[in-house]
Each structure stands twice: as C-alpha cells, then as structure tokens.
C-alpha positions as YAML, in Angstrom:
chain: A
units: angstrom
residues:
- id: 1
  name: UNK
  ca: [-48.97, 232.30, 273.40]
- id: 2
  name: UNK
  ca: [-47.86, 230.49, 276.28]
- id: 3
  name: UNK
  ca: [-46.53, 226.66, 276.25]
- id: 4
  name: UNK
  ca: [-43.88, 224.83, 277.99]
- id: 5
  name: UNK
  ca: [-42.02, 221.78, 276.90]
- id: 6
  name: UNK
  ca: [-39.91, 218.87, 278.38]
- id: 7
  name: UNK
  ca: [-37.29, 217.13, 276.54]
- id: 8
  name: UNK
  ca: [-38.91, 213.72, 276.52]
- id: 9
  name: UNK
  ca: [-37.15, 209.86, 277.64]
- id: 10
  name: UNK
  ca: [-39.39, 207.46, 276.18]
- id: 11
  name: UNK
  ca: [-39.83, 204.97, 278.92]
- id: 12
  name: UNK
  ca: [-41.78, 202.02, 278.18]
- id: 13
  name: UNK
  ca: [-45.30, 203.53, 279.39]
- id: 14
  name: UNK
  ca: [-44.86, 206.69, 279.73]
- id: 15
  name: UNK
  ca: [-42.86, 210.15, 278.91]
- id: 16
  name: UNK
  ca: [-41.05, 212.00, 281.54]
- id: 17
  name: UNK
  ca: [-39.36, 215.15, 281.85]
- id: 18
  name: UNK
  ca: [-35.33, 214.32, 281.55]
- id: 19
  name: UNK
  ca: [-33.81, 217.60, 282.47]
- id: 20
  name: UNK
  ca: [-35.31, 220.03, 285.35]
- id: 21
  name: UNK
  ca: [-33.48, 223.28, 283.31]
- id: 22
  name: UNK
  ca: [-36.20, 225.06, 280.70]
- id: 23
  name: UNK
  ca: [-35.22, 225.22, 277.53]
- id: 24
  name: UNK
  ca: [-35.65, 228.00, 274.62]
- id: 25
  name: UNK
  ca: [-35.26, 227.90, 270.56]
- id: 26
  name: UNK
  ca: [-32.53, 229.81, 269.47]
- id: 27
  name: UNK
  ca: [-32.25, 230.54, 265.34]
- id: 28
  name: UNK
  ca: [-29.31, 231.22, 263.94]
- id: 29
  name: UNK
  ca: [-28.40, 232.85, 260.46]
- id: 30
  name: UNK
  ca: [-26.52, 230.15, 258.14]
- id: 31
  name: UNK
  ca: [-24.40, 230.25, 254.32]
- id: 32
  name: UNK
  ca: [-23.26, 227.72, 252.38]
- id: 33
  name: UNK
  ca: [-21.07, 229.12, 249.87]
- id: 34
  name: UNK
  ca: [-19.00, 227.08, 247.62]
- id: 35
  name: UNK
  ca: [-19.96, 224.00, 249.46]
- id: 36
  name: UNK
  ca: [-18.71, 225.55, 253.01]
- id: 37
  name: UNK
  ca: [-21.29, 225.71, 255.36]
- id: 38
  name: UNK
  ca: [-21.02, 228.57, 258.12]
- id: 39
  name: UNK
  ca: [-22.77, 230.71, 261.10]
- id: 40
  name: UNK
  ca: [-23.59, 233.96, 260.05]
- id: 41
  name: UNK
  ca: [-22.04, 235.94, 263.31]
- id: 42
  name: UNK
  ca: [-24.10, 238.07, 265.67]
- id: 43
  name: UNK
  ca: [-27.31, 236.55, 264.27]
- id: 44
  name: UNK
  ca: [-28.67, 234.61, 267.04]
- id: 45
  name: UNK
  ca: [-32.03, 235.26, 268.19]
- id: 46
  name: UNK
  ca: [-34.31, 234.18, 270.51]
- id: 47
  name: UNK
  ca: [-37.60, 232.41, 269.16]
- id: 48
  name: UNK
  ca: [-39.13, 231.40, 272.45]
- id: 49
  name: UNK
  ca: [-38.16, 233.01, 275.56]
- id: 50
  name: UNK
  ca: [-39.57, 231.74, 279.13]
- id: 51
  name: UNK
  ca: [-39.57, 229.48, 281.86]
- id: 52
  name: UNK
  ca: [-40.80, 226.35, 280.50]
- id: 53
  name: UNK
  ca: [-39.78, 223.41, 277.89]
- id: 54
  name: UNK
  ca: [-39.59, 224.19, 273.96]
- id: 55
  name: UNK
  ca: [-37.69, 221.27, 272.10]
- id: 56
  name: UNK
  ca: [-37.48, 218.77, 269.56]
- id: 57
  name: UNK
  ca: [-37.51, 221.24, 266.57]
- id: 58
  name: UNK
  ca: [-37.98, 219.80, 262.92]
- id: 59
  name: UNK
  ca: [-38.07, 222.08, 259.70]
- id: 60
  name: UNK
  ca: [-40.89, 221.11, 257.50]
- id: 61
  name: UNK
  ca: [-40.39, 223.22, 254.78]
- id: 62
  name: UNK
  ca: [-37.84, 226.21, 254.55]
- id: 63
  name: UNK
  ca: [-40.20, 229.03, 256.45]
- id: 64
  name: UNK
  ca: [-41.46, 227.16, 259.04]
- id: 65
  name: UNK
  ca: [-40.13, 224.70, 262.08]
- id: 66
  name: UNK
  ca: [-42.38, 222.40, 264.20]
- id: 67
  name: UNK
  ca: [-42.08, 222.05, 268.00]
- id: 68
  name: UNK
  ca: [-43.26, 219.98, 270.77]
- id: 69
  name: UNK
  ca: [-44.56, 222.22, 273.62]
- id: 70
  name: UNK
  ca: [-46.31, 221.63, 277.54]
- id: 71
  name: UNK
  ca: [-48.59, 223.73, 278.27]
- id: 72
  name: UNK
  ca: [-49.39, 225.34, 281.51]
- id: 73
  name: UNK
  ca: [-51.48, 221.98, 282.08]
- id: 74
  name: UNK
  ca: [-49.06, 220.05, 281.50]
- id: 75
  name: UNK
  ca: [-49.56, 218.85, 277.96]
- id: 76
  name: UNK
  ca: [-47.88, 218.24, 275.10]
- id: 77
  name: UNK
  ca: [-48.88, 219.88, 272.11]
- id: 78
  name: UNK
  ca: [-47.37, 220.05, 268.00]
- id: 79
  name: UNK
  ca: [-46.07, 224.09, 267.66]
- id: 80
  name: UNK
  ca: [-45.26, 225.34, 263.94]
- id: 81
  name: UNK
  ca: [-43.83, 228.51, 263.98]
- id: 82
  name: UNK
  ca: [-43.78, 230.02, 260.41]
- id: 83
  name: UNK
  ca: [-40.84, 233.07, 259.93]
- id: 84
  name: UNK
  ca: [-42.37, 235.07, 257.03]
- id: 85
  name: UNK
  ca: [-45.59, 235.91, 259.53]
- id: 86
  name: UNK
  ca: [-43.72, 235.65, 263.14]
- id: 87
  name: UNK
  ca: [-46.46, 233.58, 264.09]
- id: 88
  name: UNK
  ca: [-46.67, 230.39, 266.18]
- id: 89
  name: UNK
  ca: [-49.86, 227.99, 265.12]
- id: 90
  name: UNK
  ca: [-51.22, 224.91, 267.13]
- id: 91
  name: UNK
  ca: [-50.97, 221.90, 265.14]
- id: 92
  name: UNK
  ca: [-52.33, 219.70, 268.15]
- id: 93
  name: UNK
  ca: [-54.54, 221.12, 270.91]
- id: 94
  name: UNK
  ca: [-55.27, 218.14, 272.73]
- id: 95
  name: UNK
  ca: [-56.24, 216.89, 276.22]
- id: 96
  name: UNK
  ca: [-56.40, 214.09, 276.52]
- id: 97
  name: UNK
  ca: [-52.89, 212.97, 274.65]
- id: 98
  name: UNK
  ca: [-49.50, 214.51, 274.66]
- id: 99
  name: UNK
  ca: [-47.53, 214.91, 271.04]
- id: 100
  name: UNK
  ca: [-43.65, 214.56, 270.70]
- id: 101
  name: UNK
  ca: [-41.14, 214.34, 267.95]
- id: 102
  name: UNK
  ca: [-43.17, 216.05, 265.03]
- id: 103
  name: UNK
  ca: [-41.84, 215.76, 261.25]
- id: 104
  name: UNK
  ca: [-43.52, 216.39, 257.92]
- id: 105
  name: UNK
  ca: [-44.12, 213.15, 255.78]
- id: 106
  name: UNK
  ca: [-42.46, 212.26, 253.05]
- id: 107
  name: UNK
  ca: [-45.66, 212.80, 251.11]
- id: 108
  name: UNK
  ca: [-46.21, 216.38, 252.47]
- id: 109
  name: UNK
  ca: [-49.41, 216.12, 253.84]
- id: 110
  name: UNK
  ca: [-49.26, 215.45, 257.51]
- id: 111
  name: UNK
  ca: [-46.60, 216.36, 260.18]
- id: 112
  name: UNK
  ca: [-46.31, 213.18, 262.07]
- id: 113
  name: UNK
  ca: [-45.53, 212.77, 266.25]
- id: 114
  name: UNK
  ca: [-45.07, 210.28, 268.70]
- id: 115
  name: UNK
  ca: [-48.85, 210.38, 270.65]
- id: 116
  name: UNK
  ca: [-48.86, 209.30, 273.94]
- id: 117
  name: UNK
  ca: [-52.33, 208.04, 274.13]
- id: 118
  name: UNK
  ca: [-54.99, 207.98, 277.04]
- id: 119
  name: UNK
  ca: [-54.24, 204.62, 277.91]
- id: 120
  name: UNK
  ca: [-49.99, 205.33, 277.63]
- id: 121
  name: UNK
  ca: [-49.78, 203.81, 274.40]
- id: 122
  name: UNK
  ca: [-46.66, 205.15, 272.61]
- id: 123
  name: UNK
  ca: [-47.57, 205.35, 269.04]
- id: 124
  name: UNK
  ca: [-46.74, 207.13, 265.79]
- id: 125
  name: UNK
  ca: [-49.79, 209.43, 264.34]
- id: 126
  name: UNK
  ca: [-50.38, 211.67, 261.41]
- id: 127
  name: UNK
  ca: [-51.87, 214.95, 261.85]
- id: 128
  name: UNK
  ca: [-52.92, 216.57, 258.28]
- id: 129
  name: UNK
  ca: [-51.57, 219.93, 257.75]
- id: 130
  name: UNK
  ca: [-55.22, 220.71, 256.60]
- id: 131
  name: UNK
  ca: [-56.53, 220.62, 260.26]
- id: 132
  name: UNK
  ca: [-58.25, 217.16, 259.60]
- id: 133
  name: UNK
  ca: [-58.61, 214.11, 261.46]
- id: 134
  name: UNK
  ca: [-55.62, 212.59, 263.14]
- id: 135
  name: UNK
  ca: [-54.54, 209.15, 261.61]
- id: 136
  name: UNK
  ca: [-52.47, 206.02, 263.92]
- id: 137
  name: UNK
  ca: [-50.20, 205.24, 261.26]
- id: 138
  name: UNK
  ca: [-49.10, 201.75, 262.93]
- id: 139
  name: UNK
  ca: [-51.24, 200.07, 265.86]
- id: 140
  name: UNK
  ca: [-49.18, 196.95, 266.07]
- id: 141
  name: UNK
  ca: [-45.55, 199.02, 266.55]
- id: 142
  name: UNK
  ca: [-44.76, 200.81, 270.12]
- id: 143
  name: UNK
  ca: [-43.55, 201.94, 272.54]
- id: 144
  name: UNK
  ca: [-42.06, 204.42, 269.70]
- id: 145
  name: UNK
  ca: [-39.96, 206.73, 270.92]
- id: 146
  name: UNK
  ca: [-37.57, 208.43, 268.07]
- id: 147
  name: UNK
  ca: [-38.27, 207.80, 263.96]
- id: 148
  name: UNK
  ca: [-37.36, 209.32, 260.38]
- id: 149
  name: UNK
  ca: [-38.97, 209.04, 257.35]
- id: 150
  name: UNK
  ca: [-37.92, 206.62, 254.18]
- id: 151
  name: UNK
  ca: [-40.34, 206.07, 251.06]
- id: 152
  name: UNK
  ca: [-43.05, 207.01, 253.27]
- id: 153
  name: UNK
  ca: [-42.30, 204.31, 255.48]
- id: 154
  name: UNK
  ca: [-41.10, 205.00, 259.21]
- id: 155
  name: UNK
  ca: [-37.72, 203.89, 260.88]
- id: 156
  name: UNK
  ca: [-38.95, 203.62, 264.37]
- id: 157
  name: UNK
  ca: [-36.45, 203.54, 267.56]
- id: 158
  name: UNK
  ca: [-38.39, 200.86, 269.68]
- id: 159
  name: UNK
  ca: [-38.27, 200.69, 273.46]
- id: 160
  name: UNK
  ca: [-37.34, 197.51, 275.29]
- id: 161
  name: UNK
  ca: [-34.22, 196.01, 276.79]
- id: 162
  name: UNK
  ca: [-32.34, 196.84, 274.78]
- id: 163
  name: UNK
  ca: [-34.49, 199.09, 272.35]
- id: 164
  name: UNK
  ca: [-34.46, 198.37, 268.47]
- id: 165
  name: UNK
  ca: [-34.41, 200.60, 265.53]
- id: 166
  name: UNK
  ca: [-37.04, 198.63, 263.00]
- id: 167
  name: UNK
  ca: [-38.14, 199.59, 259.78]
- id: 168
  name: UNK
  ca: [-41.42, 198.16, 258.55]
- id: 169
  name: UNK
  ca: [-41.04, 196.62, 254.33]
- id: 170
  name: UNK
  ca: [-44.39, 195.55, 255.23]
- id: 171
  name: UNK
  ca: [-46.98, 194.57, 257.69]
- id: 172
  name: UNK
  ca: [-45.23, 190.57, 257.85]
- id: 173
  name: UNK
  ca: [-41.59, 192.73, 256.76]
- id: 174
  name: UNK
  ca: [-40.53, 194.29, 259.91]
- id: 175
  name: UNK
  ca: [-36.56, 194.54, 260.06]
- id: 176
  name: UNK
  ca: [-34.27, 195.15, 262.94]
- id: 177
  name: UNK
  ca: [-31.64, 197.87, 262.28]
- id: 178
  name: UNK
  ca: [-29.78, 198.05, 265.06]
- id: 179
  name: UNK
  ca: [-30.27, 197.77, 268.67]
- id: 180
  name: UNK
  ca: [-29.02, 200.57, 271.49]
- id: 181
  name: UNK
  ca: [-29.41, 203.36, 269.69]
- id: 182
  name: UNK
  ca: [-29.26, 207.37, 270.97]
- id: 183
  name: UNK
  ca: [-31.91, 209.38, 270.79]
- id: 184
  name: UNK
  ca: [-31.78, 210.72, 266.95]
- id: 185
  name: UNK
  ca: [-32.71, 209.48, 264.17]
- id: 186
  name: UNK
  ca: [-32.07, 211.07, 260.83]
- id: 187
  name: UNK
  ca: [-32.77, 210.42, 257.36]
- id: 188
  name: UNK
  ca: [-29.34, 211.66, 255.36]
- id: 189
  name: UNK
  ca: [-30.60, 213.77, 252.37]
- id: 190
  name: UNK
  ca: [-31.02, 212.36, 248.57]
- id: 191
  name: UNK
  ca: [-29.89, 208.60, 250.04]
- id: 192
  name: UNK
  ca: [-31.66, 205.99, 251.44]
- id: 193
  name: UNK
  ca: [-29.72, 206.16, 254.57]
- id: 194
  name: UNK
  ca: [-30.64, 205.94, 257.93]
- id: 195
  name: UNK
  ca: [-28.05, 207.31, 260.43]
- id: 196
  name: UNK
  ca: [-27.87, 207.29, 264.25]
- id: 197
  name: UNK
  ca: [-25.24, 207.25, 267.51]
- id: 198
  name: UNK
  ca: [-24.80, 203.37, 268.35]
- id: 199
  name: UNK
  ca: [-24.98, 203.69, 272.57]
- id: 200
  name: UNK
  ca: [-24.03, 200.06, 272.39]
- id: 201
  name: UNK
  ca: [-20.30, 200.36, 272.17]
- id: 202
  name: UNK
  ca: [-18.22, 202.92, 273.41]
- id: 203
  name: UNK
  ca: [-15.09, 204.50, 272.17]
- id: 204
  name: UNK
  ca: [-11.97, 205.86, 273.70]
- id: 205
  name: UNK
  ca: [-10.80, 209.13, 271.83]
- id: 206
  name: UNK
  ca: [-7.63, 210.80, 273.32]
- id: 207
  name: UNK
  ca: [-8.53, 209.41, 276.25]
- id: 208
  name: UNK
  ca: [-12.24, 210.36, 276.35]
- id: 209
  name: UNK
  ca: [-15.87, 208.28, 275.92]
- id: 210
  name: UNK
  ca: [-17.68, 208.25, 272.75]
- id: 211
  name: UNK
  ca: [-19.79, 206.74, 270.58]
- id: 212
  name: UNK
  ca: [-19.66, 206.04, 266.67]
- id: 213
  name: UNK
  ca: [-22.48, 207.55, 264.21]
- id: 214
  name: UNK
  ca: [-23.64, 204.52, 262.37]
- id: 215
  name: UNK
  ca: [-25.56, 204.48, 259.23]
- id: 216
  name: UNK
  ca: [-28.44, 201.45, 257.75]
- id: 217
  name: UNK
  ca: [-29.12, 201.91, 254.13]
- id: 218
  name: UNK
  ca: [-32.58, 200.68, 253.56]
- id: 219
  name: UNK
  ca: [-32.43, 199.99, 249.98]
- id: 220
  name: UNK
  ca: [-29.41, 198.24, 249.86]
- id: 221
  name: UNK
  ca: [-29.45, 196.96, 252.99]
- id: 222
  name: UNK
  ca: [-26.18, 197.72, 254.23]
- id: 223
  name: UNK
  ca: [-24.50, 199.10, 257.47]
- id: 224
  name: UNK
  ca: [-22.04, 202.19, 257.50]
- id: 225
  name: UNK
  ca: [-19.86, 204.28, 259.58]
- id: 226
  name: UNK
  ca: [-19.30, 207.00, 259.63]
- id: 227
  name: UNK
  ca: [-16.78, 207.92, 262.72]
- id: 228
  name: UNK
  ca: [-17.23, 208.85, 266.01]
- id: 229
  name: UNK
  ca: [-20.10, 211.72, 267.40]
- id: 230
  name: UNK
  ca: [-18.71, 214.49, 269.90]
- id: 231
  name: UNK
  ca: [-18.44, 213.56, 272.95]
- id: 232
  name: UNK
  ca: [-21.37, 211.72, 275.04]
- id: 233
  name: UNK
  ca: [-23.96, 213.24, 272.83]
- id: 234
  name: UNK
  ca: [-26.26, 211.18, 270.50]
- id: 235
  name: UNK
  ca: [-28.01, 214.55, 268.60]
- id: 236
  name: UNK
  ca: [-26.89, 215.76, 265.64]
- id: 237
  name: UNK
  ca: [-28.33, 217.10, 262.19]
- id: 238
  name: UNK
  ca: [-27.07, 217.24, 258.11]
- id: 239
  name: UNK
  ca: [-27.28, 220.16, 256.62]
- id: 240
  name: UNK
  ca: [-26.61, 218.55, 253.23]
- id: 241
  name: UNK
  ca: [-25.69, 214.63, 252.22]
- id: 242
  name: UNK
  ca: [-22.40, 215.40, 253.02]
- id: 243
  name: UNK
  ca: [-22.19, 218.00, 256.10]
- id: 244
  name: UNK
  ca: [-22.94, 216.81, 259.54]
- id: 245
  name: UNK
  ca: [-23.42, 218.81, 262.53]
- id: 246
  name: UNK
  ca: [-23.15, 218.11, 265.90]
- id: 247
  name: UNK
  ca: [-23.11, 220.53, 269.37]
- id: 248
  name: UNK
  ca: [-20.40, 219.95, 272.33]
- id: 249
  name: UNK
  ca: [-21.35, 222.83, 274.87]
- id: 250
  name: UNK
  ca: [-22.00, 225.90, 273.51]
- id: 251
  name: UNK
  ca: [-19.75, 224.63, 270.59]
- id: 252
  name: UNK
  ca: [-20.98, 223.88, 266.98]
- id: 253
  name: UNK
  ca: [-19.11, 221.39, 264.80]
- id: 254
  name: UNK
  ca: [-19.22, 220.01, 261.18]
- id: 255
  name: UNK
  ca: [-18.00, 217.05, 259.28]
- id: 256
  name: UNK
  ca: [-17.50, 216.23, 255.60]
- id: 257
  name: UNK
  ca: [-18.03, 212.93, 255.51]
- id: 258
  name: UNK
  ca: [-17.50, 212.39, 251.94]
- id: 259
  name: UNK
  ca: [-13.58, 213.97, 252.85]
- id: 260
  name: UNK
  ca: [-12.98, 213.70, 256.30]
- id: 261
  name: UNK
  ca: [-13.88, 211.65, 259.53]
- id: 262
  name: UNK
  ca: [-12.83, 214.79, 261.31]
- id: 263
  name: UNK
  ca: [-14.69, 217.21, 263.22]
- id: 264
  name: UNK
  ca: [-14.49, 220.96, 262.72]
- id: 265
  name: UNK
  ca: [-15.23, 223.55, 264.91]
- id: 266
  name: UNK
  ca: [-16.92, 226.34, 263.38]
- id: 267
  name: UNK
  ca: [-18.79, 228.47, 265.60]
- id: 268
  name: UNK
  ca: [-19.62, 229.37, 269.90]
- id: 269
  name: UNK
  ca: [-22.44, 230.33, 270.42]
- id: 270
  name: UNK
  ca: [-22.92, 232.43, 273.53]
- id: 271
  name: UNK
  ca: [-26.00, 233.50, 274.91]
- id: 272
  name: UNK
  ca: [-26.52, 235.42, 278.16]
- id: 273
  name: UNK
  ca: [-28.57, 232.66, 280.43]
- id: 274
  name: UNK
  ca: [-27.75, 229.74, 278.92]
- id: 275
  name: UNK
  ca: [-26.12, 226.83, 278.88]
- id: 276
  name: UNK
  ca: [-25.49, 224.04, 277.00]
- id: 277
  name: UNK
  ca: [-26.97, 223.31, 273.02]
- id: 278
  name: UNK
  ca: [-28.93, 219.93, 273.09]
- id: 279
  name: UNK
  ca: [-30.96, 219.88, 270.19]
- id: 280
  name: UNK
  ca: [-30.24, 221.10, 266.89]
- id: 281
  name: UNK
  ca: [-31.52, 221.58, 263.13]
- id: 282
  name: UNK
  ca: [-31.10, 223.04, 259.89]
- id: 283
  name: UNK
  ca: [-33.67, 224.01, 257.37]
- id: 284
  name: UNK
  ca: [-33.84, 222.27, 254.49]
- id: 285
  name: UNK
  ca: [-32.17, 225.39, 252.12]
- id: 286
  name: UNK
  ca: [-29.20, 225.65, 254.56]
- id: 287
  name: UNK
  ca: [-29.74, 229.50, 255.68]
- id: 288
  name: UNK
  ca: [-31.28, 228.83, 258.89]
- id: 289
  name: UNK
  ca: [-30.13, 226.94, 262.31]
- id: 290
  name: UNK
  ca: [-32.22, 226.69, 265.46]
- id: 291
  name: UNK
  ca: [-31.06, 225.27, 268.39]
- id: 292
  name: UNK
  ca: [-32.19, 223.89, 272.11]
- id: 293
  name: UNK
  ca: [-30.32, 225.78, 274.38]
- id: 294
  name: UNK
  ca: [-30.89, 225.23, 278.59]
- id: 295
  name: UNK
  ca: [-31.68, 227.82, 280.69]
- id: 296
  name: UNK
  ca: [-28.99, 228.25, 283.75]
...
C-alpha cells in the first residue's frame, strides 16, 4: 500500500502541509510494572517506511492504531493498521474530501475525523467501523481542527483569532474552555478531564520558553494545572490517569502527576534517518508506543 501524509495546521479554510520533512510511524515495545511505566530497549520498529506523510496516530483498541494518510493524489485518507494481521485497512477512500485526526467514539462504533469537505468546510464526521455511511456529527461547529471525546460528546479546538476549545452540553449549551490552545487535545483516562498546552501564556524555565499543560473538567466544571510541557511542544499523551508523556528531540519523558510536577527522562530513541519525535501515543493496555518521527 502506498499513502503519504502531512502533519496538518488547521487554517480557517483549509489544511496545509506544516513541515516539508516526511514522516514515518515508529512502535515501540512498552511495561508498566508496579506502576512504572518504561521502553522496552532495542524494540523500535518501523511501521511505515517511505517518502511521504504518516501522522496523527490514535489507538482504538489495543491491536490496532488509526492514521491519517495522503495519497499519491494528494488526499487524505483514515489508515487502521491492525498488529495481530500486519495489515493496513482503508477506513476512508475518498476523493473528493480529505480526513484528519481520527479517534474511536466513546460508544465504539465509529472512528471519528476532522473532514475537510468539498466546499473547505472543516467539520467533525463519523465513519462506522462497519463500512457504512459517513455521519456530520455537528453542522453548526467549524472550522474544527483538534477534539477528544467526553460522554460521547466532542471537545472541539475551534479556529479563529484566537481559536477556542468548546464543548457542546447541548445544541443552545455550547461552552468555551479555553482559548489559545496547542494542537492536542486529550481526554485523561477514568476522569472527566480535558487536558491541553495553553499557547496563551508563556513560561520561563531555567531560562527557557514554555508553556503550562492545563486541564477543564467537564463535569465539575473546573480548571487545573498541571505544570509546565517540555519545551515549545504542545503534543503529548497519558499512558494511564496518572502518567504523562511528552517527546523533546529524540527524547521521551514522563510525569506522575498525582506525585510530581517533574519531568523524567526515560528513554532516546535513535533511529538511523531521523530526526525529531512529534507525535506520540500509547495503546490503551500500556505495552505499545508509536511515534511520528521526521525524516532528515
């Protein structure tokens, strides 16, 4: 199978290509073992390998991770890999529309994307993991550029100047969670917790630019913090309610949030070609890592 993909910015009418470097998926090996989470060494493997764009990964169960790919055409299709068969399968084979961001629904039935539509609509769709008939989930919401899933209700990053993180209660309910936020979203497991980098305000660490991981709890309606990211970089990933994890380079790093506000370094990963890690996540059982890594 052949497909490229571009790591997407979400401008108001349209997706673009942000970096010029491919990109591959790299999977990684993973243990938790009394509640320490670590790399499993010498384990890395290549799970796409060519000139072209593969990002935006997303686990949907524990045996199989979702992609966003361009084709030689130029399009953007849905890509589930599954690791029991070694097989990749087209969620999305479209022409006419281009398919970011995918994640399975809280209900389990669809894997949900970002659609750019004929007309450049930016909207959020469902696409049933039966094969059936794609659904527009919200027409009244866009441009939509990054989301997670609550209650089966999305938390939508919303461009505009500045952009807004909403969450819909209801049709006449839509709330504004923060505004200026990076380009993650993610639910934090067995919480009602939305969590993301706040671009807004930046922080001097030892002398260095940052920004602080924030957090919106939906059912109690109440902000958190939970310290500064790594560096510049606004992607990260938990591995369980507690463990964050965050790339700086070809560094990985972790943080207990429930015991410290520190970052730990736990593993480099090194791959002949290759650059920087920009996108990262963990399956949902904790044994598995892949990563966006740029070609050089």
């Amino acid at each position: 199978m052949k497909h490229t993909f571009c790591l997407i910015i979400l401008l108001l009418t349209c997706f673009f290509a942000k970096a010029q470097s491919s990109s591959d998926l790299i999977v990684l090996d993973t243990k938790k073992l009394f509640g320490k989470f670590s790399i499993i060494g010498g384990s890395a493997q290549l799970l796409t390998d060519r000139e072209g764009y593969d990002n935006q990964p997303n686990f949907i169960n524990d045996k199989q991770v979702a992609f966003s790919s361009i084709d030689e055409n130029g399009n953007s299709d849905i890509i589930v890999y599954s690791f029991d068969t070694e097989e990749f399968t087209n969620m999305t084979r479209t022409t006419t529309k281009s398919e970011f961001s995918p994640r399975l629904t809280d209900c389990g039935k669809y894997i949900s994307a970002v659609t750019v539509e004929e007309d450049s609509s930016q909207r959020l769709w469902l696409y049933p993991i039966n094969f059936g008939e794609p659904e527009l989930l919200y027409d009244d919401i866009e441009p939509v550029a990054y989301y997670a899933w609550h209650n089966n209700i999305a938390a939508m990053n919303i461009l505009g100047e500045p952009n807004e993180l909403v969450y819909p209660y209801s049709r006449e309910n839509i709330a504004q969670l923060a505004q200026n936020v990076g380009n993650c979203i993610q639910k934090r497991p067995k919480t009602s917790e939305i969590t993301y980098v706040d671009k807004g305000t930046s922080v001097v660490l030892n002398g260095k630019e940052t920004f602080e991981l924030k957090s919106y709890d939906l059912e109690e309606k109440t902000a958190g913090n939970y310290g500064v990211a790594m560096g510049q970089g606004d992607d990260f990933a938990w591995i369980d309610k507690n463990t964050l994890i965050m790339a700086k380079g070809q560094e990985l790093y972790i943080k207990k949030v429930n015991k410290s506000m520190e970052w730990e370094k736990i593993a480099v990963v090194s791959m002949p070609g290759y650059g920087a890690i920009s996108r990262l996540a963990a399956s949902p059982a904790g044994d598995k890592l892949v990563l966006v890594m740029e070609r050089k």
